[in-house]
Coordinates of C-alpha atoms in Angstrom, one line a residue:
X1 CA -11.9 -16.7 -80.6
X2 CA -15.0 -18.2 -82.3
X3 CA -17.8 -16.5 -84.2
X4 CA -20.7 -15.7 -82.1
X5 CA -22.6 -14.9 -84.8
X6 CA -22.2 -18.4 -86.3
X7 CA -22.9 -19.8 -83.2
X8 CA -26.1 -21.3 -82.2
X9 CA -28.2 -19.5 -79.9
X10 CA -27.7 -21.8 -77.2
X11 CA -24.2 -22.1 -77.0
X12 CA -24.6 -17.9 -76.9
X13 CA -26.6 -18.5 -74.1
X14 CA -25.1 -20.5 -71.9
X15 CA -21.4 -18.6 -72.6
X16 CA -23.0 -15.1 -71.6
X17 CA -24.4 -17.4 -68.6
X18 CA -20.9 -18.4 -67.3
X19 CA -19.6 -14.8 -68.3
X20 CA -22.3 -13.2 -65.7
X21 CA -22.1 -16.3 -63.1
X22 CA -18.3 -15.2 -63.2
X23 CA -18.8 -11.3 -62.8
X24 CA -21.2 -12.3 -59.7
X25 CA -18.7 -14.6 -58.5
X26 CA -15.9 -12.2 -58.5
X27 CA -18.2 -9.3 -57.3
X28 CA -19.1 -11.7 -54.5
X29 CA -15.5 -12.8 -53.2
X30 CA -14.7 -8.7 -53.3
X31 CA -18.0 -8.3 -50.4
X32 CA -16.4 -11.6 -49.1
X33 CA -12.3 -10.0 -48.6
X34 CA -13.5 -6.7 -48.0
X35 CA -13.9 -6.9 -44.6
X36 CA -10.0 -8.6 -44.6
X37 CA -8.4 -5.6 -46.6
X38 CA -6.4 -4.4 -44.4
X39 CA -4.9 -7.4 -43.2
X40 CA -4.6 -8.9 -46.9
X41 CA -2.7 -5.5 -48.3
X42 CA -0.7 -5.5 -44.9
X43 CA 0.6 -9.7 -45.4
X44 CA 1.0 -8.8 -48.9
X45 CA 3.3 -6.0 -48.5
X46 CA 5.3 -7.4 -45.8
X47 CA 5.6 -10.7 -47.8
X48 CA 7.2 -8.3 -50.5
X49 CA 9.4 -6.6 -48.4
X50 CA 11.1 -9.5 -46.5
X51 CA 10.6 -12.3 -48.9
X52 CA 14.7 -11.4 -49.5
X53 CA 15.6 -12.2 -46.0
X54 CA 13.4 -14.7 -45.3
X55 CA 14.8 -16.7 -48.9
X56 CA 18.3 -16.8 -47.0
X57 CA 15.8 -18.2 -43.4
X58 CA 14.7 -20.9 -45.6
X59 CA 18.0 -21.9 -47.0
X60 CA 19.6 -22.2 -43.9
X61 CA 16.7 -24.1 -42.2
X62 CA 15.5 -26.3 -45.4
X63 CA 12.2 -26.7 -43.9
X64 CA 9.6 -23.9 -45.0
X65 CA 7.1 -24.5 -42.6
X66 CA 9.8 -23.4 -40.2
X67 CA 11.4 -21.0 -41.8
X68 CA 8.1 -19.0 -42.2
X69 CA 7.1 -19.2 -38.7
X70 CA 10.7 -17.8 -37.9
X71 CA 10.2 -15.2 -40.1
X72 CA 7.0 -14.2 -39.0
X73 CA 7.7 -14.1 -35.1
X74 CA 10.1 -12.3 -35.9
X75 CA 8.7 -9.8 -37.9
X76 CA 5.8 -9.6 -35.3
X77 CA 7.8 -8.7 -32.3
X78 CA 10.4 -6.1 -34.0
X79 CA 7.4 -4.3 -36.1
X80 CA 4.0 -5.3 -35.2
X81 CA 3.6 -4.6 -31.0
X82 CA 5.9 -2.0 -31.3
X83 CA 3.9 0.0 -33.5
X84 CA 0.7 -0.6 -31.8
X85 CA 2.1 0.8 -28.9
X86 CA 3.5 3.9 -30.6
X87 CA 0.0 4.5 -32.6
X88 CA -1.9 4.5 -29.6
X89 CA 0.7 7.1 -27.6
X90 CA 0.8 9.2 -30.7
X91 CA -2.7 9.8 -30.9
X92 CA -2.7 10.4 -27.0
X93 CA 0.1 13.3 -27.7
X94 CA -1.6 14.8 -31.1
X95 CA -4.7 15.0 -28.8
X96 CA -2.3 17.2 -26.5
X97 CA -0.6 19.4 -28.9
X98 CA -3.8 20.5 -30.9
X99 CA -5.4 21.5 -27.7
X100 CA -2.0 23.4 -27.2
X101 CA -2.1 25.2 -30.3
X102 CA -6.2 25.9 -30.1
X103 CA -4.6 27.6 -26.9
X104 CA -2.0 29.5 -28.6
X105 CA -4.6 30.6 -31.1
X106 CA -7.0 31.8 -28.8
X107 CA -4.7 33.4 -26.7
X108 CA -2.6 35.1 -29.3
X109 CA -3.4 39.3 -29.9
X110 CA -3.3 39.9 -33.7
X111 CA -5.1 43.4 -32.7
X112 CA -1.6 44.5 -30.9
X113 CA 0.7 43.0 -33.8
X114 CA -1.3 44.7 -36.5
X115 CA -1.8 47.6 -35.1
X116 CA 0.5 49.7 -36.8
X117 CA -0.7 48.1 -40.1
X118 CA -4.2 48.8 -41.3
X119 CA -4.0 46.8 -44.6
X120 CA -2.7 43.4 -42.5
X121 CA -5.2 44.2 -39.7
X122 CA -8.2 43.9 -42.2
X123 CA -6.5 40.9 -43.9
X124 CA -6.1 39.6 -40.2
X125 CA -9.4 40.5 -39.4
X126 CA -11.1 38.6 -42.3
X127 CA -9.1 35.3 -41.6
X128 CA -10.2 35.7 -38.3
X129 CA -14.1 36.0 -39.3
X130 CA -13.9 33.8 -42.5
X131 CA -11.9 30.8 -41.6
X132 CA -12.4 30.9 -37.9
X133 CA -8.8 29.2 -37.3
X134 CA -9.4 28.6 -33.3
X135 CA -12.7 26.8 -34.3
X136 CA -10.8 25.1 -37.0
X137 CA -8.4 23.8 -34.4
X138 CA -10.7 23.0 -31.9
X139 CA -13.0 21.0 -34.5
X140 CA -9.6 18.9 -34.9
X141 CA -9.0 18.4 -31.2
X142 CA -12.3 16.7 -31.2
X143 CA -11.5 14.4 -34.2
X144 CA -8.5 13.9 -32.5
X145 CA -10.2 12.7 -29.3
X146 CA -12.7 9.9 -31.1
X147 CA -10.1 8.8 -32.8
X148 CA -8.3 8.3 -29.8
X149 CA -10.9 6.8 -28.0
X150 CA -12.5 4.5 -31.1
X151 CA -8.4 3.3 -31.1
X152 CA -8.9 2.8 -27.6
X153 CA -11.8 0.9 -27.8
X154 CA -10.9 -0.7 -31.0
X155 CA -8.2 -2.5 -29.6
X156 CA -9.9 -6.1 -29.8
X157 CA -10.3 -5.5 -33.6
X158 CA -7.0 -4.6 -34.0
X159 CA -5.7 -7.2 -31.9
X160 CA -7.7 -10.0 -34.6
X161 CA -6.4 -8.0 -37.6
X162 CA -3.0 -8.2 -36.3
X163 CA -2.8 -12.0 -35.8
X164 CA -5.0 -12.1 -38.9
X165 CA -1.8 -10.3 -41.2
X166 CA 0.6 -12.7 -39.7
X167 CA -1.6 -15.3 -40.1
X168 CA -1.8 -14.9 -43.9
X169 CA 2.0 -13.6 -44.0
X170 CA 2.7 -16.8 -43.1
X171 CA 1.7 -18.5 -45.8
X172 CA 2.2 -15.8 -48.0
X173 CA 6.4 -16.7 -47.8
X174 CA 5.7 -20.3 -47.0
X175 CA 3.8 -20.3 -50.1
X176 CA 4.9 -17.6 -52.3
X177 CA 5.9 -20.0 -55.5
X178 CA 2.7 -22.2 -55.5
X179 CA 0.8 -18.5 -55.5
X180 CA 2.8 -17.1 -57.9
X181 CA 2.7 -19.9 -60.6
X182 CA -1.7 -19.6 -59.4
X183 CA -1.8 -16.3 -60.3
X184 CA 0.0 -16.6 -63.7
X185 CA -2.5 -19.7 -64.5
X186 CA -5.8 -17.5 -63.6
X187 CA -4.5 -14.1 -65.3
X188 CA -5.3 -13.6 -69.0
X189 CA -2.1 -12.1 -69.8
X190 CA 0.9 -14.0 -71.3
X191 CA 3.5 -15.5 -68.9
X192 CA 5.6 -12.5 -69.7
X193 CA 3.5 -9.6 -69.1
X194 CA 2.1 -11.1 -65.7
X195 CA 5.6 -11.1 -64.4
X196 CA 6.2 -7.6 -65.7
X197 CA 2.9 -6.4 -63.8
X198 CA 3.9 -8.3 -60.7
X199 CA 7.3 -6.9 -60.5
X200 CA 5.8 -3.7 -60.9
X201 CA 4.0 -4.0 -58.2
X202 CA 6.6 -5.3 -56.0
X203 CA 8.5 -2.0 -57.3
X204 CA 5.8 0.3 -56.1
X205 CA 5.7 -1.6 -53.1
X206 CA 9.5 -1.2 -52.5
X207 CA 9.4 2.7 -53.5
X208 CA 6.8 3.5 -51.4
X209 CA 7.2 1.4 -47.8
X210 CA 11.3 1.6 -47.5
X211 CA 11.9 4.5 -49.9
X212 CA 8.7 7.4 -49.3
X213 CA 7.7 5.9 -45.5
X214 CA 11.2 5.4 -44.2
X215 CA 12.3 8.3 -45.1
X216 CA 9.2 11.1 -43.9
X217 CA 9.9 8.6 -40.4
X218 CA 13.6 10.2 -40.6
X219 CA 12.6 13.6 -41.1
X220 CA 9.5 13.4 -38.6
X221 CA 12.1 11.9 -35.9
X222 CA 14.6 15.1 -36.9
X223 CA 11.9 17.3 -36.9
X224 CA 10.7 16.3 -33.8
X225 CA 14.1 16.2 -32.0
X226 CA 14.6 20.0 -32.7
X227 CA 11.4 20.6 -31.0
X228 CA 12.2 19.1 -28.3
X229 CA 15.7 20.5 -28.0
X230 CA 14.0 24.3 -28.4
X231 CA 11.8 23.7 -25.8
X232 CA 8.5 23.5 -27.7
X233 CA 5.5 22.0 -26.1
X234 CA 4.0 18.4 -27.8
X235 CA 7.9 17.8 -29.4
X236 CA 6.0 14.5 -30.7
X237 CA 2.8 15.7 -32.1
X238 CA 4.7 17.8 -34.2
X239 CA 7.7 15.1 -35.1
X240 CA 4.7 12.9 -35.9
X241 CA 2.9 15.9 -38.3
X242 CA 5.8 16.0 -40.2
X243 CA 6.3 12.8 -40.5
X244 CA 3.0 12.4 -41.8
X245 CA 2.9 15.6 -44.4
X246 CA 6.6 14.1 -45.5
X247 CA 4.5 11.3 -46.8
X248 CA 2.4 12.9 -48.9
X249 CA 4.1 13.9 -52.4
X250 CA 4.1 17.9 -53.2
X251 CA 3.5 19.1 -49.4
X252 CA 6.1 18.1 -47.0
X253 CA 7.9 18.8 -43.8
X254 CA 8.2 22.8 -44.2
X255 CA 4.7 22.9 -43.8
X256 CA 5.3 22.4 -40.1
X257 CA 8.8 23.9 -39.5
X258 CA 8.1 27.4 -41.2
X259 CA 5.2 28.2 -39.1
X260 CA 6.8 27.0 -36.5
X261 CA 9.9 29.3 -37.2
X262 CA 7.6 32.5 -37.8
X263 CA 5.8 31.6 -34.6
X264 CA 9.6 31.9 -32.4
X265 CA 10.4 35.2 -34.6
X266 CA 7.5 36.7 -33.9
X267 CA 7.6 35.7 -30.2
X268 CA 10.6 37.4 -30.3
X269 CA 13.1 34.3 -29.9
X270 CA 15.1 35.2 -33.0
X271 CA 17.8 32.7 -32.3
X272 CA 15.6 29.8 -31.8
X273 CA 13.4 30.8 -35.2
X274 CA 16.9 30.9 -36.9
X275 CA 17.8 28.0 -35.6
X276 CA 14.4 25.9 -36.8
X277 CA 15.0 27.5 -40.3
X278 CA 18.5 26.3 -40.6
X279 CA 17.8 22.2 -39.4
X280 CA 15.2 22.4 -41.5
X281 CA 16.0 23.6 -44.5
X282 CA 19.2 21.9 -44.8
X283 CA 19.1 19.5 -42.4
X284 CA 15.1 17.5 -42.9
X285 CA 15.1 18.9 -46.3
X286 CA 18.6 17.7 -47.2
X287 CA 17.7 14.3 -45.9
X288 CA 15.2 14.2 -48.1
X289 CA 17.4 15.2 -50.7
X290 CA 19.9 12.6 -49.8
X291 CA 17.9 8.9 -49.2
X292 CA 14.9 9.6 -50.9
X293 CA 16.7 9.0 -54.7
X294 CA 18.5 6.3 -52.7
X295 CA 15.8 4.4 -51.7
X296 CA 13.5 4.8 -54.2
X297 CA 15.7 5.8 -57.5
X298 CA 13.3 4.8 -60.5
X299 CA 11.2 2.3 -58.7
X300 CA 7.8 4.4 -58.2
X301 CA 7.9 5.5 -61.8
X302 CA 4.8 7.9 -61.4
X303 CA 4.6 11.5 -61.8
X304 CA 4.3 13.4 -58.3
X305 CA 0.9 14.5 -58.9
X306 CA 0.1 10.9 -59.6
X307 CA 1.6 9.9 -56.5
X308 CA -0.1 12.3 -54.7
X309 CA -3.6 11.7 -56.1
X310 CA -2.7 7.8 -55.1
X311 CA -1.7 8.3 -52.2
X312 CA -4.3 10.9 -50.3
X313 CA -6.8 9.5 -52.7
X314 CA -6.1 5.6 -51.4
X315 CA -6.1 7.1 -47.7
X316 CA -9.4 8.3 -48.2
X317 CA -10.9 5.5 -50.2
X318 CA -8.8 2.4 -48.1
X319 CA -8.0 4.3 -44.6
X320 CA -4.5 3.4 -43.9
X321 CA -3.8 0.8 -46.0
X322 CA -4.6 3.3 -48.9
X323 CA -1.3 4.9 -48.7
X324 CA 0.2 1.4 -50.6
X325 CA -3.2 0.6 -52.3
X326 CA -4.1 4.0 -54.2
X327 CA -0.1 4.0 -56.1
X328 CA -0.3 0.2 -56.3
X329 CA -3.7 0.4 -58.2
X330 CA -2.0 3.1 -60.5
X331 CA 1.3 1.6 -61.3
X332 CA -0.7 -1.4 -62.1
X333 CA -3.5 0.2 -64.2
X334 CA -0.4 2.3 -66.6
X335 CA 1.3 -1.0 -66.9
X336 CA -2.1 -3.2 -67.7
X337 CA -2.2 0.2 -70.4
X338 CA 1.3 -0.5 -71.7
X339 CA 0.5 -3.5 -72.0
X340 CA -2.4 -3.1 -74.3
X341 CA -0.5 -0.4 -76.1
X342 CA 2.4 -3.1 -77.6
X343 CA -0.2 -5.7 -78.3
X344 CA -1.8 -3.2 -80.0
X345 CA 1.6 -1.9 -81.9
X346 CA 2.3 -5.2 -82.4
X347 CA -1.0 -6.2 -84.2
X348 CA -0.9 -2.9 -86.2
X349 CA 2.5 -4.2 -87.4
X350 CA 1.4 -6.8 -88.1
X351 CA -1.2 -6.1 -90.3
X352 CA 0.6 -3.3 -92.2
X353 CA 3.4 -5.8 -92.9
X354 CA 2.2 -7.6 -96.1
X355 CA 2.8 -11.2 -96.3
X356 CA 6.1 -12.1 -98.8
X357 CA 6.2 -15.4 -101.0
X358 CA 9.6 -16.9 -100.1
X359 CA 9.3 -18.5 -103.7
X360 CA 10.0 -16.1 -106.3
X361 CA 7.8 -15.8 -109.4
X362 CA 9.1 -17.0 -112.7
X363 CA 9.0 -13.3 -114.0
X364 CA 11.7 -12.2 -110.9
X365 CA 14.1 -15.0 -111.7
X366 CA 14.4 -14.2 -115.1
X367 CA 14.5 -10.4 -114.0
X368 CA 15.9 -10.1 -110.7
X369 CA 17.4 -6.7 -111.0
X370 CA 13.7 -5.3 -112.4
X371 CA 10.4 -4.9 -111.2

């Protein structure tokens, strides 16, 4: 890197010109793609996840324009309507089954069960005054409702989002080398350490769409099956609650089935409440148990208070596409870090390594067994 000290000051200038015409550049195409980040993060990650399949498409076919429109049609119809579809009915039923539980909460004596118990009855009475939990419920019925009705209302948007992620999936496979060997020409890493950071990614990618999302949809569809089979009300607002929590690292499905199991005990349908407890604690939790190390093994690499920081923290930050963005953006910053911490080893060897002259001094060949 030359000396910009010896430099003269108009080369300075016009370097530290490009170097700010670049950060505006780059600060202008993020305004530009911001609007698109949904779609982008959504092509990208489906790109990752059936590039494998679609390599064995385009070997049959030998024509990659073809093979990526194969892929993508079919990749629309099995996983893109049929999840609009379900999104929409699942926010139609979550409207229903908070309004059911605002009911339950309303209607429910806590005067008559704590009766007999003066300490619970003030505990009881200060949750009831402090936290308000029918208020609490009712406030998220409401959310519940504009988000069903924006989704409703939304649907145009969605519908040019949708075709916008094929759209870009498509040349996202069809493409996939000529991007790939783009992206190592623009980074400033070696050759190496791009492919490192890009496999990384495609780890976290992998860990977190089949391994985390796959498997909270398993317990959420377990979860939701016992409801229905004890005769709860809502059996998919709450299959779709723990599906949801099961997501999220340190909470999980329990948060749903435990309450749900005290509720039935205390209603005085012991069997039922034993029931619940048993499918899921062994059951959901063993499934959990079971696929998750499976699935996603060593791939995520990240602590579970890291994950869960990435997770909720991209949710809130990217809406939905946060749940792959905020752990991407992690695994990607600790590798950029490891990456810096062996160049930096490596130059700190390199330094404290002093430089040997392969010819030997007239003193050590008359010597060479002294110093």
């Amino acid at each position: 890197m030359p000396d910009l000290k010896q430099m003269p000051d108009m080369k300075q200038m016009r370097l530290f010109g490009i170097v700010a015409a670049t950060a505006i550049g780059l600060y202008v195409c993020y305004l530009l793609a911001l609007p698109f980040l949904p779609a982008l993060t959504w092509a990208v990650v489906l790109a990752i996840i059936l590039y494998p399949a679609h390599r064995q498409v385009e070997e049959r076919l030998r024509n990659r324009n073809l093979a990526a429109l194969m892929s993508v049609s079919i990749a629309a119809v099995a996983v893109g309507l049929p999840l609009i579809f379900v999104a929409q009915q699942l926010v139609r039923e979550a409207v229903n089954g908070a309004t059911y539980l605002e009911e339950v909460i309303r209607g429910w004596n806590t005067d008559a069960f704590v009766s007999g118990y003066p300490r619970l009855s003030a505990v009881a009475l200060w949750i009831e005054n402090q936290l308000d939990p029918a208020g609490t419920v009712a406030a998220f019925v409401q959310w519940l409702t504009a988000q069903s009705t924006s989704l409703l209302r939304g649907s145009i948007n969605q519908a040019v989002m949708f075709v916008l992620t094929f759209y870009l999936l498509f040349y996202f496979l069809r493409d996939r080398e000529s991007a790939l060997r783009g992206i190592e020409r623009l980074s400033p890493l070696r050759t190496a350490e791009t492919a490192y950071l890009l496999s990384r990614l495609a780890e976290t990618v992998h860990a977190i769409l089949i391994g985390t999302v796959l498997v909270a949809a398993v317990q959420g569809t377990l979860g939701g099956l016992m409801f229905w089979w004890l005769g709860l009300p809502t059996p998919v607002f709450w299959g779709l609650a723990t599906g949801l929590l099961a997501i999220v690292p340190v909470l999980g499905a329990f948060l749903i089935w435990v309450p749900a199991a005290i509720y039935l005990a205390l209603e005085g349908a012991w069997a039922s409440a034993a029931i619940l407890t048993v499918w899921g604690g062994v059951v959901v939790a063993g499934i959990d148990n079971l696929l998750y190390p499976i699935l996603v093994g060593n791939r995520l690499r990240l602590h579970t208070v890291v994950a869960f920081v990435g997770a909720v923290g991209g949710i809130v930050l990217f809406g939905a596409s946060g749940l792959v963005l905020g752990p991407a953006v992690i695994a990607v910053t600790v590798s950029l870090i490891d990456i810096l911490k062996k160049r930096l080893n490596d130059q700190t060897g390199a330094e404290l390594t002093p430089k040997r002259d392969t010819k030997p001094s007239r003193q050590s060949r008359a010597a060479p067994g002294r110093e």
